[in-house]
Coordinates of N, CA and C in Angstrom, one line a residue:
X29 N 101.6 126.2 111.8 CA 100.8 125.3 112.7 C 101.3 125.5 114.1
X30 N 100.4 125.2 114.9 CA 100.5 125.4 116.6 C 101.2 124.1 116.8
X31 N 102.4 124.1 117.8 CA 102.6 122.4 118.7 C 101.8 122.6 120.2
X32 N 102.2 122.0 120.5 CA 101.6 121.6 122.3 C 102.9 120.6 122.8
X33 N 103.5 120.8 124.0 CA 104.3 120.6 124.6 C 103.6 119.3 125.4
X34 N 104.4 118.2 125.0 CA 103.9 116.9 125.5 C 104.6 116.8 127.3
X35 N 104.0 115.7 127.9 CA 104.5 115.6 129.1 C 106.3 115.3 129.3
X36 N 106.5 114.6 128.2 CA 107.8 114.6 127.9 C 108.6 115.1 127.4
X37 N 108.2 116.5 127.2 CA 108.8 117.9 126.8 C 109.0 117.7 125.1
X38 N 108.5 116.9 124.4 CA 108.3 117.0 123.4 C 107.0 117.8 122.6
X39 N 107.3 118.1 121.4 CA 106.4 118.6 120.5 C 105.8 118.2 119.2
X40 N 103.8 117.9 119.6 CA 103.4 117.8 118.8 C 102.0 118.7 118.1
X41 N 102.1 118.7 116.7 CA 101.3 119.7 116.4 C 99.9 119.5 116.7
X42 N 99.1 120.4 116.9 CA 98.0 120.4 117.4 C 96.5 120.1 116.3
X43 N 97.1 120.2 115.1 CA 96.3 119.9 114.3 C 96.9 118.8 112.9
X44 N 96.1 117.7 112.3 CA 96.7 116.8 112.1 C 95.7 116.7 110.8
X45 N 95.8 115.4 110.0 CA 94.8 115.2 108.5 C 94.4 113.8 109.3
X46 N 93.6 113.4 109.3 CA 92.9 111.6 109.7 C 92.4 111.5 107.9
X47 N 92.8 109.9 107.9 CA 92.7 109.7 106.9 C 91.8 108.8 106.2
X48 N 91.0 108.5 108.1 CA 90.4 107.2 108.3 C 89.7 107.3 107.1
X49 N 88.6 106.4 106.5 CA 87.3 106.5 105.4 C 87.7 106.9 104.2
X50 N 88.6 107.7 103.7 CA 89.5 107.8 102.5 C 89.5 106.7 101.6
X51 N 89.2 107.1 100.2 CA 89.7 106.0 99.7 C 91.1 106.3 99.2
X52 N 92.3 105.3 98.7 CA 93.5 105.6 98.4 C 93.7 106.6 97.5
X53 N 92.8 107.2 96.3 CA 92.7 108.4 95.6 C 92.6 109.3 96.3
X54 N 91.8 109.4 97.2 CA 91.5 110.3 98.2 C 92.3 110.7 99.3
X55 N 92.5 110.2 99.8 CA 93.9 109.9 100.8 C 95.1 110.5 100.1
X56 N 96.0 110.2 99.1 CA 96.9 110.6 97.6 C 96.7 112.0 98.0
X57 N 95.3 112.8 97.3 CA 95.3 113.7 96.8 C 95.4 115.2 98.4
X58 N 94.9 114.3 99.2 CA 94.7 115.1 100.6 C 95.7 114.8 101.2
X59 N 96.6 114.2 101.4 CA 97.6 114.3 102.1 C 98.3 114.9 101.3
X60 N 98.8 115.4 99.7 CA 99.5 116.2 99.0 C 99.0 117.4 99.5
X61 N 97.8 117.7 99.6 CA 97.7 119.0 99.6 C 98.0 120.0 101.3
X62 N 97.6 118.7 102.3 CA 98.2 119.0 103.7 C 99.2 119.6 103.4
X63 N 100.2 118.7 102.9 CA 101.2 118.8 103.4 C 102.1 120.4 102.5
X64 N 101.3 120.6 101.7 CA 101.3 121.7 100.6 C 101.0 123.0 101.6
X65 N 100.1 122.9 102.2 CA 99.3 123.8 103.4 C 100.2 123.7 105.0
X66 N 101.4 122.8 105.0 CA 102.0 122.8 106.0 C 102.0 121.9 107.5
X67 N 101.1 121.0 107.0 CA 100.7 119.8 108.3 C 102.0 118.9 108.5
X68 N 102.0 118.6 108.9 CA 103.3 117.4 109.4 C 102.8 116.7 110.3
X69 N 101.2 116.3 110.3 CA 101.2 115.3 111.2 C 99.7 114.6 110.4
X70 N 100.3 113.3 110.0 CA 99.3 112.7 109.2 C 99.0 111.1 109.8
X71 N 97.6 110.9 109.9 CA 97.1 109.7 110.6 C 96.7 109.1 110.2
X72 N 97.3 107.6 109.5 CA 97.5 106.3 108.6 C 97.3 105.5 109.6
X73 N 96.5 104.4 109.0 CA 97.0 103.0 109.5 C 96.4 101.5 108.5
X74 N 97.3 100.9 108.3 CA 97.3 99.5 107.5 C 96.0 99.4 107.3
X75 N 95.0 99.4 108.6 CA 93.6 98.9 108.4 C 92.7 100.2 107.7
X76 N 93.0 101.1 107.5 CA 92.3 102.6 106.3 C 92.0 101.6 105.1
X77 N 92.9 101.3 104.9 CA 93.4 101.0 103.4 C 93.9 101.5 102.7
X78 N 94.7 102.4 102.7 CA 95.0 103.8 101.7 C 96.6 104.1 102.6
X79 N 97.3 103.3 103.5 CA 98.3 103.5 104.0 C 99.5 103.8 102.2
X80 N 99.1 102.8 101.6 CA 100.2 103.2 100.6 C 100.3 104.7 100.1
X81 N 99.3 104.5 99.7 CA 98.6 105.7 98.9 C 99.3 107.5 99.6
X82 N 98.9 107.0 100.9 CA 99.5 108.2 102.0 C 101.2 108.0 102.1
X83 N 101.7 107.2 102.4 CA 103.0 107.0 102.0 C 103.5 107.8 100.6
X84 N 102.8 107.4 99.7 CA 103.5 107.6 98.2 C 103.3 109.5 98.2
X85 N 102.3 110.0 98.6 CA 102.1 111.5 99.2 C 103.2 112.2 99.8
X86 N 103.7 110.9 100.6 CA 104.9 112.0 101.3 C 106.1 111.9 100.6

């Protein structure tokens, strides 16, 4: 995967999994496989609903 050099000289990668609309099966099975394929940057939040689900993935 590509990064991009943040203003703060940090790096983040340029392509990411959103998880928004997922249901938590869904979410589970796609962030396993990201991360299988090499992603390291995955986009959860409490209000998805599926935050655990993505958690238990990693």
């Amino acid at each position: 995967m590509k990064n991009m050099k943040l203003n703060n000289n940090l790096e983040c990668p340029m392509l990411g999994l959103g998880t928004f609309m997922l249901s938590p099966e869904d979410a589970y099975t796609s962030t396993l496989e990201a991360l299988k394929m090499g992603y390291s940057l995955i986009d959860t939040a409490n209000a998805y609903v599926n935050e655990r689900a993505v958690g238990r993935a990693i």
